[in-house]
Short mmCIF file of C-alpha atoms in Angstrom, two decimals:
data_model
loop_
_atom_site.label_atom_id
_atom_site.label_comp_id
_atom_site.label_asym_id
_atom_site.label_seq_id
_atom_site.Cartn_x
_atom_site.Cartn_y
_atom_site.Cartn_z
CA MET A 135 156.34 -39.01 -68.80
CA GLU A 136 157.03 -35.31 -68.30
CA LEU A 137 159.93 -36.12 -65.94
CA LEU A 138 162.07 -36.88 -69.06
CA ASP A 139 161.41 -33.40 -70.42
CA LYS A 140 161.65 -31.55 -67.11
CA GLN A 141 165.05 -33.02 -66.24
CA ASN A 142 166.56 -31.47 -69.40
CA GLU A 143 165.13 -28.00 -69.06
CA ARG A 144 167.72 -25.21 -68.77
CA LYS A 145 167.01 -24.43 -65.10
CA SER A 146 167.08 -28.15 -64.23
CA LEU A 147 170.43 -28.63 -65.91
CA TRP A 148 171.88 -25.55 -64.19
CA ILE A 149 170.64 -26.76 -60.79
CA GLN A 150 172.11 -30.20 -61.35
CA THR A 151 175.40 -28.83 -62.65
CA THR A 152 175.73 -26.51 -59.62
CA ALA A 153 175.02 -29.46 -57.31
CA ARG A 154 177.69 -31.56 -58.99
CA LEU A 155 180.20 -28.73 -58.91
CA LEU A 156 179.68 -28.25 -55.17
CA TYR A 157 179.77 -32.01 -54.40
CA ASN A 158 183.07 -32.12 -56.38
CA LYS A 159 184.43 -29.21 -54.39
CA ALA A 160 183.64 -31.02 -51.14
CA ASP A 161 185.20 -34.22 -52.52
CA ASN A 162 188.34 -32.38 -53.62
CA ILE A 163 188.81 -30.88 -50.15
CA ASP A 164 188.21 -34.29 -48.65
CA MET A 165 190.84 -35.81 -50.92
CA VAL A 166 193.37 -33.13 -49.83
CA GLN A 167 192.60 -33.99 -46.22
CA TRP A 168 193.26 -37.66 -46.87
CA ILE A 169 196.61 -36.95 -48.46
CA ILE A 170 197.71 -34.61 -45.63
CA VAL A 171 196.49 -36.78 -42.70
CA LEU A 172 198.51 -39.66 -44.15
CA ALA A 173 201.58 -37.74 -45.29
CA LEU A 174 202.24 -35.74 -42.08
CA PRO A 175 202.43 -38.81 -39.74
CA VAL A 176 204.64 -40.62 -42.23
CA LEU A 177 206.98 -37.65 -42.34
CA LYS A 178 206.90 -37.56 -38.53
CA MET A 179 208.15 -41.13 -38.45
CA PHE A 180 211.24 -40.11 -40.38
CA PHE A 181 211.76 -36.72 -38.74
CA VAL A 182 210.91 -37.43 -35.13
CA GLN A 183 212.58 -34.38 -33.56
CA ASN A 184 211.77 -31.90 -36.33
CA ILE A 185 210.24 -28.80 -34.63
CA LEU A 186 209.04 -27.30 -37.90
CA LEU A 187 207.07 -30.43 -38.69
CA ASN A 188 205.51 -30.28 -35.21
CA TYR A 189 204.34 -26.72 -35.90
CA ILE A 190 202.99 -27.77 -39.28
CA MET A 191 200.97 -30.62 -37.64
CA MET A 192 199.55 -28.11 -35.09
CA ILE A 193 198.63 -25.63 -37.82
CA TRP A 194 197.05 -28.46 -39.82
CA PHE A 195 194.92 -29.45 -36.83
CA LEU A 196 193.38 -25.93 -36.89
CA VAL A 197 193.15 -25.73 -40.68
CA SER A 198 191.32 -29.09 -40.80
CA PHE A 199 188.38 -27.53 -38.93
CA VAL A 200 188.14 -24.81 -41.57
CA LEU A 201 188.20 -27.42 -44.37
CA ASP A 202 185.55 -29.43 -42.55
CA TYR A 203 183.39 -26.30 -42.50
CA PHE A 204 183.63 -25.94 -46.29
CA ILE A 205 183.01 -29.60 -46.90
CA ASP A 206 179.79 -29.39 -44.84
CA LYS A 207 178.84 -26.08 -46.47
CA TYR A 208 179.23 -27.31 -50.04
CA THR A 209 177.53 -30.63 -49.23
CA ASP A 210 174.51 -28.87 -47.63
CA ILE A 211 174.01 -26.50 -50.60
CA ALA A 212 174.45 -29.35 -53.10
CA THR A 213 171.91 -31.49 -51.17
CA GLU A 214 169.37 -28.63 -51.26
CA LEU A 215 169.94 -28.24 -55.02
CA ARG A 216 169.47 -31.97 -55.70
CA LYS A 217 166.39 -31.99 -53.55
CA SER A 218 164.84 -29.09 -55.48
CA PHE A 219 165.68 -30.85 -58.77
CA ASP A 220 163.90 -34.03 -57.70
CA TYR A 221 160.83 -32.20 -56.34
CA TYR A 222 160.56 -30.27 -59.63
CA VAL A 223 160.97 -33.20 -62.04
CA TYR A 224 158.69 -35.41 -59.98
CA GLY A 225 155.99 -32.81 -60.32
CA TRP A 226 155.83 -32.05 -56.60
CA ASN A 227 156.89 -28.35 -57.06
CA ASN A 228 155.97 -26.07 -59.94
CA ASP A 229 159.34 -24.29 -60.08
CA PHE A 230 162.68 -23.92 -58.35
CA GLN A 231 163.28 -21.62 -55.40
CA GLU A 232 164.57 -18.28 -56.61
CA LYS A 233 167.50 -18.35 -54.19
CA LEU A 234 168.71 -21.69 -55.65
CA VAL A 235 168.41 -20.40 -59.19
CA ASP A 236 170.46 -17.30 -58.15
CA ILE A 237 173.13 -19.57 -56.63
CA SER A 238 173.30 -21.52 -59.92
CA LYS A 239 173.62 -18.33 -61.93
CA ILE A 240 176.54 -17.14 -59.80
CA TYR A 241 178.43 -20.42 -60.25
CA GLN A 242 177.52 -20.53 -63.97
CA VAL A 243 179.17 -17.13 -64.53
CA ARG A 244 182.32 -18.32 -62.72
CA ASN A 245 182.47 -21.72 -64.45
CA LYS A 246 181.15 -21.20 -67.98
CA LYS A 247 183.15 -24.00 -69.64
CA TYR A 248 182.21 -26.47 -66.94
CA PHE A 249 178.50 -25.63 -67.20
CA GLU A 250 178.69 -25.81 -71.00
CA HIS A 251 180.02 -29.39 -70.94
CA GLN A 252 177.81 -30.56 -68.07
CA THR A 253 174.55 -29.30 -69.61
CA VAL A 254 175.25 -30.80 -73.04
CA ASN A 255 176.69 -34.20 -72.08
CA SER A 256 175.04 -37.15 -70.39
CA GLY A 257 176.55 -39.55 -67.87
CA THR A 258 178.09 -41.77 -70.56
CA ASP A 259 179.76 -38.95 -72.51
CA LYS A 260 183.25 -37.55 -72.13
CA PRO A 261 183.38 -35.41 -70.10
CA LYS A 262 180.40 -36.74 -68.15
CA GLY A 263 177.44 -34.44 -67.85
CA VAL A 264 174.06 -34.12 -66.13
CA LYS A 265 171.80 -34.40 -69.17
CA ASN A 266 169.30 -37.28 -69.18
CA TRP A 267 169.89 -37.72 -65.42
CA TYR A 268 167.35 -40.41 -64.84
CA THR A 269 167.68 -43.04 -67.53
CA THR A 270 165.35 -45.81 -66.36
CA VAL A 271 162.19 -43.71 -66.60
CA LYS A 272 159.94 -44.42 -69.64
CA LYS A 273 157.42 -42.18 -71.27
CA GLU A 274 154.53 -44.60 -70.75
CA MET A 275 155.07 -44.71 -66.94
CA SER A 276 152.66 -43.05 -64.55
CA GLN A 277 154.03 -40.36 -62.24
CA GLU A 278 154.31 -42.76 -59.30
CA GLU A 279 156.07 -45.42 -61.40
CA ALA A 280 158.50 -42.85 -62.77
CA VAL A 281 159.36 -41.53 -59.30
CA LYS A 282 159.88 -45.07 -57.96
CA SER A 283 162.06 -45.88 -60.95
CA ALA A 284 164.15 -42.75 -60.46
CA MET A 285 164.58 -43.55 -56.75
CA LYS A 286 165.68 -47.12 -57.50
CA GLU A 287 168.25 -45.78 -60.02
CA ASN A 288 169.54 -43.32 -57.39
CA ILE A 289 169.98 -46.09 -54.83
CA TYR A 290 171.70 -48.38 -57.33
CA PHE A 291 174.29 -45.75 -58.20
CA ASP A 292 174.92 -45.06 -54.53
CA LYS A 293 175.36 -48.69 -53.60
CA ARG A 294 177.77 -49.44 -56.42
CA ILE A 295 180.02 -46.46 -55.58
CA ASN A 296 179.89 -47.00 -51.83
CA ASN A 297 180.62 -50.71 -52.19
CA VAL A 298 183.88 -49.81 -53.95
CA ALA A 299 184.70 -47.29 -51.17
CA PHE A 300 183.95 -49.96 -48.52
CA LEU A 301 186.21 -52.43 -50.31
CA CYS A 302 189.07 -49.87 -50.48
CA ILE A 303 188.80 -49.24 -46.72
CA LEU A 304 188.68 -52.99 -45.99
CA ILE A 305 191.75 -53.68 -48.12
CA PHE A 306 193.68 -50.79 -46.57
CA VAL A 307 192.85 -51.83 -43.02
CA SER A 308 193.73 -55.45 -43.80
CA LEU A 309 197.06 -54.46 -45.25
CA LEU A 310 197.71 -52.14 -42.30
CA LEU A 311 196.97 -54.91 -39.79
CA LEU A 312 199.23 -57.32 -41.77
CA VAL A 313 202.12 -54.82 -41.69
CA LEU A 314 201.66 -54.12 -37.99
CA SER A 315 201.47 -57.83 -37.09
CA THR A 316 204.77 -58.53 -38.84
CA SER A 317 206.58 -55.32 -37.89
CA GLY A 318 207.73 -56.40 -34.45
CA PHE A 319 206.13 -53.39 -32.74
CA THR A 320 204.77 -53.91 -29.23
CA LEU A 321 201.04 -53.47 -28.59
CA TYR A 322 201.78 -50.13 -26.86
CA GLU A 323 203.69 -48.88 -29.91
CA VAL A 324 200.89 -49.89 -32.22
CA PHE A 325 198.26 -48.07 -30.17
CA PHE A 326 200.53 -45.06 -29.74
CA GLY A 327 201.00 -44.86 -33.51
CA LEU A 328 197.28 -45.24 -34.30
CA PHE A 329 195.93 -42.85 -31.68
CA ILE A 330 198.80 -40.35 -31.29
CA THR A 331 201.05 -40.19 -34.33
CA PHE A 332 198.34 -41.22 -36.82
CA ALA A 333 195.45 -39.81 -34.77
CA SER A 334 194.09 -37.56 -37.54
CA PHE A 335 194.27 -40.36 -40.07
CA THR A 336 192.62 -42.90 -37.69
CA LYS A 337 189.85 -40.41 -36.95
CA LYS A 338 189.21 -39.67 -40.63
CA LEU A 339 189.23 -43.35 -41.54
CA TYR A 340 186.72 -44.09 -38.76
CA SER A 341 184.40 -41.15 -39.57
CA THR A 342 184.40 -42.07 -43.26
CA PHE A 343 183.54 -45.67 -42.44
CA VAL A 344 180.69 -44.58 -40.11
CA ASN A 345 179.26 -42.22 -42.69
CA LEU A 346 179.36 -44.93 -45.39
CA LYS A 347 177.53 -47.27 -42.98
CA LYS A 348 174.90 -44.59 -42.39
CA VAL A 349 174.31 -44.21 -46.12
CA SER A 350 174.21 -47.99 -46.60
CA SER A 351 171.62 -48.32 -43.87
CA ILE A 352 169.40 -45.59 -45.37
CA ASN A 353 169.70 -47.15 -48.85
CA SER A 354 168.64 -50.55 -47.49
CA ASN A 355 165.68 -48.97 -45.71
CA ILE A 356 164.60 -47.18 -48.91
CA GLU A 357 164.95 -50.38 -50.95
CA ASN A 358 162.73 -52.29 -48.51
CA LEU A 359 160.12 -49.51 -48.48
CA LEU A 360 160.10 -49.39 -52.30
CA ARG A 361 158.99 -53.01 -52.33
CA ALA A 362 156.01 -52.34 -50.11
CA ASN A 363 152.50 -52.06 -51.59
CA ASP A 364 151.70 -48.83 -49.77
CA ILE A 365 154.54 -46.37 -50.43
CA ASP A 366 154.89 -42.86 -49.05
CA LEU A 367 157.10 -41.38 -51.80
CA THR A 368 157.62 -38.07 -50.00
CA TYR A 369 158.96 -39.91 -46.95
CA LEU A 370 161.32 -41.94 -49.17
CA GLN A 371 162.52 -38.73 -50.79
CA SER A 372 163.23 -37.24 -47.34
CA GLU A 373 165.39 -40.32 -46.65
CA ILE A 374 167.28 -39.76 -49.92
CA ASP A 375 167.80 -36.09 -48.98
CA LYS A 376 169.08 -37.18 -45.56
CA LYS A 377 171.55 -39.58 -47.26
CA ARG A 378 172.76 -36.91 -49.65
CA SER A 379 173.48 -34.56 -46.71
CA ILE A 380 176.02 -37.00 -45.20
CA PRO A 381 179.45 -35.67 -46.26
CA ARG A 382 182.53 -37.59 -47.33
CA THR A 383 180.71 -40.59 -48.82
CA SER A 384 180.65 -40.20 -52.62
CA ASN A 385 184.27 -40.42 -53.60
CA GLN A 386 184.96 -38.48 -56.80
CA LEU A 387 187.71 -40.86 -57.95
CA VAL A 388 185.45 -43.92 -57.57
CA TYR A 389 182.66 -42.09 -59.37
CA PHE A 390 184.99 -41.06 -62.23
CA PHE A 391 186.13 -44.63 -62.92
CA LYS A 392 182.85 -46.43 -62.25
CA THR A 393 180.08 -44.18 -63.53
CA LYS A 394 180.16 -45.34 -67.19
CA LYS A 395 180.08 -48.98 -66.14
CA ILE A 396 177.18 -48.30 -63.76
CA HIS A 397 175.28 -46.51 -66.52
CA GLU A 398 175.76 -49.61 -68.69
CA GLU A 399 174.47 -51.82 -65.90
CA VAL A 400 171.43 -49.57 -65.38
CA SER A 401 170.63 -49.68 -69.14
CA GLU A 402 170.66 -53.50 -69.00
CA PHE A 403 167.98 -53.77 -66.28
CA ARG A 404 166.05 -50.72 -67.51
CA SER A 405 163.12 -52.82 -68.62
CA ASP A 406 162.83 -54.41 -65.18
CA VAL A 407 162.63 -51.28 -62.96
#
């Protein structure tokens, strides 16, 4: 199937590498936000009357909006790049949009080493790369079978990574509730801490959980539709694009530690997809 050749063409690899780079940038900013929204309230608990810390927290409140802008910006561009990659390798478009190729060229010039590693290595190599992106597609498959297989692989990766993120949030919230229940704090003090002192952290935890739920819901819908006899593949792809545009859901740390294992799992059921 020509998908296997198309996904490893130079333009395809550049587009995918740029998408990964931008998703990573968004994830890195998100990670910085997590560290700060947790660290500042903890410091506030120890330095209650510190005026400098109060100013830092106010400045951070404004800076967080700027960081949110860049997270959304990088995620939107990366989503468009991934969408163009899929449309090209699926045979739905004859070429990439020139503006997306230009974006990739700009980032390639600025990140030559990164692009060199990414375009040579696959997902099981060290460092991990974007070569051989879809691994469950076979040469003897028809175009429709290949697209369906690629979509199933995409959903499987997403679910495995997001399940770990869900578990981390669940464990953290459980530990937090355990600590609060044994701390001797009154109900008022608990709510004051969650919604005043730790307001930024509580908001970020909630928004991350909601976004993960949205992605999970879309994945489930796509899985159900893939099992149907009459499948509108372009609609399914639009759902995948919608899912990819939801920020703060694909944690880079989880991906780093789990991707090789997931690739091994995918290779085991390759003959069944």
